[in-house]
Amino acid sequence: MTDNPNEIEPGGIEPGESPRVPRRVIGTPPPRGGDSLLGPDAGARPQGNGHAAALAHGEHDEHTADEPVVGEVKYPDPADARKGERRASLLFLLTFVAAVGFVASYVIFQVGSVEKTATSNLALGGSLAVALLSLAAGLVVWARQIMPKYTLVQQRHPMASGSATREEVAKTFLEGANESGLLRHKMLRRTLLLASAPLGLLPLVLLKDLGPLPGTSLRHTVWKKGLRLMVEGTRQPIRAADFNSPGGILSVVPEGHEDDLNALAKATLILIKFRPEDLKPGVNLNWTHDSIVAYSKICTHVGCPAALYEQTTHHILCPCHQSTFDAADGAKVIFGPAARPLPQLPIGVDNEGYLIAQSDFNVPVGPSFWERGDAEAEARGQA
């Protein structure tokens, strides 16, 4: 004997049941001839005078006051169910339109500038939000206005399932499919399938962004021989004679590419004026002009703009993760997570005295990528 009211007495174990397993408590009467998830025998509990007569004959009442009483199954009114079907179908059609709009937005709104990217993100995010919200709302309307309402209460039972339980689950699934109305309501079923089809294809559309492969594009920038260095912002060329104050620093972009964000992501420079005695062996003097040195502004850690310069120590600091480079010694890493120095760009002057590039960088700029390999070793081998 125990204090657990749900424990089965040893003499009351039914065939196929294990001891000390609580009984399943289901008190819902069978609706519509037993076509319910509750099963055909649910609700067989005597009521009224019949219940009192059963107790008078000494029968045990298993439904105590502490047990939950499950309510009757309530089927929706046919007219309300039809209204719900129309509402859910309308929401599923809206899902279809929004999903098609997502694909159309991906094709129509191309990126390439900050404004175009913002418009593309707004169109893609808005259409996807409408598609998912309308699909969810349609499913909620379906469940609340079309499917029947009842409550099931089931006590804990062993995790292992026997063949009888599996058969019951299969039967329950079929009953649930029948009660959902999926087979009876053709318009609801067809609009749901129509709404789901483009949503399933959306990931395939986005696969386009996985390619094409970069090939050798990450290994080169737009810098080439004779291209002038332009001050970022003012877009003015730089005369070497005018940039003559030691410790001075400028942010520089290539001529003709001032508005090309893809080009600037790799080609932006920092230009530093040194005293001749401050330069160390790490700087390639053949790539300088009058102690003016040009380094890539793209940090070799994760690509942040490394442009904080401390004049007294000649240190370049990346503000993202505090990688620090010695500008007087070839921008070698002296602190932080960056693994390589900032690449140096060969520079010179043209006939008018303006600073120009002598060539592209001899190694890829920015952070590592899969195809990069040991570009520094390759550059040394070609020197």
PDB file of N, CA, C and O in Angstrom, residues 25-66:
ATOM      1  N   VAL A  25      -6.068   8.760 -17.827  1.00  0.00           N
ATOM      2  CA  VAL A  25      -7.301   9.413 -17.413  1.00  0.00           C
ATOM      3  C   VAL A  25      -7.898  10.137 -18.594  1.00  0.00           C
ATOM      4  O   VAL A  25      -7.366  11.146 -19.049  1.00  0.00           O
ATOM      5  N   ILE A  26      -8.958   9.639 -19.132  1.00  0.00           N
ATOM      6  CA  ILE A  26      -9.639  10.264 -20.254  1.00  0.00           C
ATOM      7  C   ILE A  26     -11.132  10.255 -19.952  1.00  0.00           C
ATOM      8  O   ILE A  26     -11.718   9.202 -19.729  1.00  0.00           O
ATOM      9  N   GLY A  27     -11.755  11.403 -19.935  1.00  0.00           N
ATOM     10  CA  GLY A  27     -13.158  11.471 -19.568  1.00  0.00           C
ATOM     11  C   GLY A  27     -14.031  12.125 -20.586  1.00  0.00           C
ATOM     12  O   GLY A  27     -15.124  12.599 -20.257  1.00  0.00           O
ATOM     13  N   THR A  28     -13.582  12.189 -21.840  1.00  0.00           N
ATOM     14  CA  THR A  28     -14.365  12.875 -22.858  1.00  0.00           C
ATOM     15  C   THR A  28     -15.316  11.904 -23.543  1.00  0.00           C
ATOM     16  O   THR A  28     -14.894  10.829 -23.966  1.00  0.00           O
ATOM     17  N   PRO A  29     -16.590  12.243 -23.669  1.00  0.00           N
ATOM     18  CA  PRO A  29     -17.531  11.356 -24.368  1.00  0.00           C
ATOM     19  C   PRO A  29     -17.211  11.303 -25.847  1.00  0.00           C
ATOM     20  O   PRO A  29     -16.660  12.251 -26.407  1.00  0.00           O
ATOM     21  N   PRO A  30     -17.533  10.208 -26.507  1.00  0.00           N
ATOM     22  CA  PRO A  30     -17.214  10.076 -27.933  1.00  0.00           C
ATOM     23  C   PRO A  30     -18.104  10.958 -28.786  1.00  0.00           C
ATOM     24  O   PRO A  30     -19.326  10.805 -28.767  1.00  0.00           O
ATOM     25  N   PRO A  31     -17.527  11.934 -29.503  1.00  0.00           N
ATOM     26  CA  PRO A  31     -18.334  12.792 -30.364  1.00  0.00           C
ATOM     27  C   PRO A  31     -18.579  12.142 -31.713  1.00  0.00           C
ATOM     28  O   PRO A  31     -17.720  11.434 -32.242  1.00  0.00           O
ATOM     29  N   ARG A  32     -19.760  12.404 -32.248  1.00  0.00           N
ATOM     30  CA  ARG A  32     -20.084  11.968 -33.612  1.00  0.00           C
ATOM     31  C   ARG A  32     -19.775  10.493 -33.821  1.00  0.00           C
ATOM     32  O   ARG A  32     -19.067  10.086 -34.739  1.00  0.00           O
ATOM     33  N   GLY A  33     -20.289   9.686 -32.948  1.00  0.00           N
ATOM     34  CA  GLY A  33     -20.128   8.247 -33.139  1.00  0.00           C
ATOM     35  C   GLY A  33     -18.726   7.749 -32.897  1.00  0.00           C
ATOM     36  O   GLY A  33     -18.345   6.723 -33.424  1.00  0.00           O
ATOM     37  N   GLY A  34     -17.914   8.473 -32.122  1.00  0.00           N
ATOM     38  CA  GLY A  34     -16.584   7.981 -31.760  1.00  0.00           C
ATOM     39  C   GLY A  34     -15.498   8.381 -32.716  1.00  0.00           C
ATOM     40  O   GLY A  34     -14.376   7.934 -32.586  1.00  0.00           O
ATOM     41  N   ASP A  35     -15.776   9.237 -33.704  1.00  0.00           N
ATOM     42  CA  ASP A  35     -14.751   9.687 -34.658  1.00  0.00           C
ATOM     43  C   ASP A  35     -13.951  10.808 -34.022  1.00  0.00           C
ATOM     44  O   ASP A  35     -14.137  11.969 -34.318  1.00  0.00           O
ATOM     45  N   SER A  36     -13.059  10.467 -33.094  1.00  0.00           N
ATOM     46  CA  SER A  36     -12.348  11.477 -32.327  1.00  0.00           C
ATOM     47  C   SER A  36     -10.990  10.954 -31.923  1.00  0.00           C
ATOM     48  O   SER A  36     -10.759   9.737 -31.879  1.00  0.00           O
ATOM     49  N   LEU A  37     -10.087  11.874 -31.620  1.00  0.00           N
ATOM     50  CA  LEU A  37      -8.783  11.488 -31.106  1.00  0.00           C
ATOM     51  C   LEU A  37      -8.892  10.788 -29.762  1.00  0.00           C
ATOM     52  O   LEU A  37      -7.955  10.130 -29.323  1.00  0.00           O
ATOM     53  N   LEU A  38     -10.024  10.937 -29.074  1.00  0.00           N
ATOM     54  CA  LEU A  38     -10.179  10.337 -27.757  1.00  0.00           C
ATOM     55  C   LEU A  38     -10.469   8.843 -27.832  1.00  0.00           C
ATOM     56  O   LEU A  38     -10.393   8.148 -26.834  1.00  0.00           O
ATOM     57  N   GLY A  39     -10.857   8.346 -28.993  1.00  0.00           N
ATOM     58  CA  GLY A  39     -11.139   6.928 -29.128  1.00  0.00           C
ATOM     59  C   GLY A  39     -12.615   6.634 -28.954  1.00  0.00           C
ATOM     60  O   GLY A  39     -13.375   7.429 -28.402  1.00  0.00           O
ATOM     61  N   PRO A  40     -13.068   5.480 -29.420  1.00  0.00           N
ATOM     62  CA  PRO A  40     -14.493   5.155 -29.402  1.00  0.00           C
ATOM     63  C   PRO A  40     -15.039   4.898 -28.008  1.00  0.00           C
ATOM     64  O   PRO A  40     -16.235   5.014 -27.787  1.00  0.00           O
ATOM     65  N   ASP A  41     -14.206   4.535 -27.018  1.00  0.00           N
ATOM     66  CA  ASP A  41     -14.703   4.201 -25.693  1.00  0.00           C
ATOM     67  C   ASP A  41     -14.628   5.356 -24.718  1.00  0.00           C
ATOM     68  O   ASP A  41     -14.951   5.203 -23.546  1.00  0.00           O
ATOM     69  N   ALA A  42     -14.133   6.535 -25.179  1.00  0.00           N
ATOM     70  CA  ALA A  42     -13.996   7.662 -24.260  1.00  0.00           C
ATOM     71  C   ALA A  42     -15.367   8.151 -23.842  1.00  0.00           C
ATOM     72  O   ALA A  42     -16.305   8.179 -24.610  1.00  0.00           O
ATOM     73  N   GLY A  43     -15.487   8.566 -22.613  1.00  0.00           N
ATOM     74  CA  GLY A  43     -16.729   9.132 -22.127  1.00  0.00           C
ATOM     75  C   GLY A  43     -17.744   8.105 -21.728  1.00  0.00           C
ATOM     76  O   GLY A  43     -18.933   8.407 -21.616  1.00  0.00           O
ATOM     77  N   ALA A  44     -17.332   6.869 -21.473  1.00  0.00           N
ATOM     78  CA  ALA A  44     -18.271   5.835 -21.098  1.00  0.00           C
ATOM     79  C   ALA A  44     -18.676   5.886 -19.633  1.00  0.00           C
ATOM     80  O   ALA A  44     -19.384   5.037 -19.151  1.00  0.00           O
ATOM     81  N   ARG A  45     -18.192   6.879 -18.938  1.00  0.00           N
ATOM     82  CA  ARG A  45     -18.491   7.016 -17.518  1.00  0.00           C
ATOM     83  C   ARG A  45     -19.982   7.267 -17.302  1.00  0.00           C
ATOM     84  O   ARG A  45     -20.570   8.127 -17.933  1.00  0.00           O
ATOM     85  N   PRO A  46     -20.644   6.523 -16.406  1.00  0.00           N
ATOM     86  CA  PRO A  46     -22.068   6.732 -16.141  1.00  0.00           C
ATOM     87  C   PRO A  46     -22.300   8.112 -15.574  1.00  0.00           C
ATOM     88  O   PRO A  46     -21.487   8.635 -14.830  1.00  0.00           O
ATOM     89  N   GLN A  47     -23.440   8.695 -15.890  1.00  0.00           N
ATOM     90  CA  GLN A  47     -23.790  10.021 -15.423  1.00  0.00           C
ATOM     91  C   GLN A  47     -25.154   9.983 -14.756  1.00  0.00           C
ATOM     92  O   GLN A  47     -25.977   9.098 -15.016  1.00  0.00           O
ATOM     93  N   GLY A  48     -25.436  10.943 -13.928  1.00  0.00           N
ATOM     94  CA  GLY A  48     -26.748  11.117 -13.325  1.00  0.00           C
ATOM     95  C   GLY A  48     -27.139   9.930 -12.474  1.00  0.00           C
ATOM     96  O   GLY A  48     -26.379   9.434 -11.652  1.00  0.00           O
ATOM     97  N   ASN A  49     -28.412   9.459 -12.657  1.00  0.00           N
ATOM     98  CA  ASN A  49     -28.931   8.363 -11.868  1.00  0.00           C
ATOM     99  C   ASN A  49     -28.153   7.078 -12.104  1.00  0.00           C
ATOM    100  O   ASN A  49     -28.010   6.245 -11.215  1.00  0.00           O
ATOM    101  N   GLY A  50     -27.683   6.907 -13.348  1.00  0.00           N
ATOM    102  CA  GLY A  50     -26.907   5.706 -13.629  1.00  0.00           C
ATOM    103  C   GLY A  50     -25.638   5.647 -12.799  1.00  0.00           C
ATOM    104  O   GLY A  50     -25.230   4.602 -12.323  1.00  0.00           O
ATOM    105  N   HIS A  51     -25.021   6.791 -12.594  1.00  0.00           N
ATOM    106  CA  HIS A  51     -23.817   6.855 -11.784  1.00  0.00           C
ATOM    107  C   HIS A  51     -24.126   6.529 -10.338  1.00  0.00           C
ATOM    108  O   HIS A  51     -23.414   5.766  -9.675  1.00  0.00           O
ATOM    109  N   ALA A  52     -25.225   7.078  -9.826  1.00  0.00           N
ATOM    110  CA  ALA A  52     -25.610   6.795  -8.444  1.00  0.00           C
ATOM    111  C   ALA A  52     -25.959   5.336  -8.270  1.00  0.00           C
ATOM    112  O   ALA A  52     -25.645   4.707  -7.250  1.00  0.00           O
ATOM    113  N   ALA A  53     -26.656   4.758  -9.282  1.00  0.00           N
ATOM    114  CA  ALA A  53     -27.014   3.339  -9.196  1.00  0.00           C
ATOM    115  C   ALA A  53     -25.775   2.464  -9.175  1.00  0.00           C
ATOM    116  O   ALA A  53     -25.726   1.452  -8.469  1.00  0.00           O
ATOM    117  N   ALA A  54     -24.771   2.844  -9.961  1.00  0.00           N
ATOM    118  CA  ALA A  54     -23.542   2.061  -9.965  1.00  0.00           C
ATOM    119  C   ALA A  54     -22.879   2.081  -8.604  1.00  0.00           C
ATOM    120  O   ALA A  54     -22.381   1.064  -8.112  1.00  0.00           O
ATOM    121  N   LEU A  55     -22.854   3.249  -7.959  1.00  0.00           N
ATOM    122  CA  LEU A  55     -22.272   3.340  -6.629  1.00  0.00           C
ATOM    123  C   LEU A  55     -23.093   2.552  -5.621  1.00  0.00           C
ATOM    124  O   LEU A  55     -22.559   1.962  -4.681  1.00  0.00           O
ATOM    125  N   ALA A  56     -24.469   2.539  -5.789  1.00  0.00           N
ATOM    126  CA  ALA A  56     -25.320   1.794  -4.870  1.00  0.00           C
ATOM    127  C   ALA A  56     -25.059   0.306  -4.951  1.00  0.00           C
ATOM    128  O   ALA A  56     -25.233  -0.427  -3.976  1.00  0.00           O
ATOM    129  N   HIS A  57     -24.653  -0.183  -6.091  1.00  0.00           N
ATOM    130  CA  HIS A  57     -24.351  -1.603  -6.247  1.00  0.00           C
ATOM    131  C   HIS A  57     -22.918  -1.933  -5.846  1.00  0.00           C
ATOM    132  O   HIS A  57     -22.435  -3.032  -6.106  1.00  0.00           O
ATOM    133  N   GLY A  58     -22.205  -0.953  -5.261  1.00  0.00           N
ATOM    134  CA  GLY A  58     -20.861  -1.224  -4.735  1.00  0.00           C
ATOM    135  C   GLY A  58     -19.758  -1.080  -5.732  1.00  0.00           C
ATOM    136  O   GLY A  58     -18.632  -1.488  -5.465  1.00  0.00           O
ATOM    137  N   GLU A  59     -20.026  -0.526  -6.931  1.00  0.00           N
ATOM    138  CA  GLU A  59     -18.959  -0.349  -7.915  1.00  0.00           C
ATOM    139  C   GLU A  59     -18.039   0.782  -7.477  1.00  0.00           C
ATOM    140  O   GLU A  59     -18.489   1.776  -6.908  1.00  0.00           O
ATOM    141  N   HIS A  60     -16.745   0.653  -7.783  1.00  0.00           N
ATOM    142  CA  HIS A  60     -15.749   1.646  -7.370  1.00  0.00           C
ATOM    143  C   HIS A  60     -15.738   2.825  -8.349  1.00  0.00           C
ATOM    144  O   HIS A  60     -15.694   2.629  -9.559  1.00  0.00           O
ATOM    145  N   ASP A  61     -15.797   4.029  -7.822  1.00  0.00           N
ATOM    146  CA  ASP A  61     -15.753   5.230  -8.661  1.00  0.00           C
ATOM    147  C   ASP A  61     -14.308   5.668  -8.843  1.00  0.00           C
ATOM    148  O   ASP A  61     -13.678   6.166  -7.907  1.00  0.00           O
ATOM    149  N   GLU A  62     -13.769   5.449 -10.059  1.00  0.00           N
ATOM    150  CA  GLU A  62     -12.368   5.784 -10.322  1.00  0.00           C
ATOM    151  C   GLU A  62     -12.150   7.280 -10.500  1.00  0.00           C
ATOM    152  O   GLU A  62     -11.034   7.757 -10.426  1.00  0.00           O
ATOM    153  N   HIS A  63     -13.185   8.049 -10.788  1.00  0.00           N
ATOM    154  CA  HIS A  63     -13.051   9.469 -11.039  1.00  0.00           C
ATOM    155  C   HIS A  63     -13.263  10.221  -9.737  1.00  0.00           C
ATOM    156  O   HIS A  63     -14.390  10.538  -9.355  1.00  0.00           O
ATOM    157  N   THR A  64     -12.193  10.452  -9.022  1.00  0.00           N
ATOM    158  CA  THR A  64     -12.278  11.160  -7.752  1.00  0.00           C
ATOM    159  C   THR A  64     -12.300  12.651  -7.993  1.00  0.00           C
ATOM    160  O   THR A  64     -12.083  13.134  -9.106  1.00  0.00           O
ATOM    161  N   ALA A  65     -12.485  13.384  -6.897  1.00  0.00           N
ATOM    162  CA  ALA A  65     -12.565  14.843  -7.015  1.00  0.00           C
ATOM    163  C   ALA A  65     -11.233  15.452  -7.403  1.00  0.00           C
ATOM    164  O   ALA A  65     -11.179  16.572  -7.907  1.00  0.00           O
ATOM    165  N   ASP A  66     -10.121  14.716  -7.138  1.00  0.00           N
ATOM    166  CA  ASP A  66      -8.797  15.256  -7.449  1.00  0.00           C
ATOM    167  C   ASP A  66      -8.428  15.091  -8.915  1.00  0.00           C
ATOM    168  O   ASP A  66      -7.472  15.692  -9.393  1.00  0.00           O
TER     169      ASP A  66
END
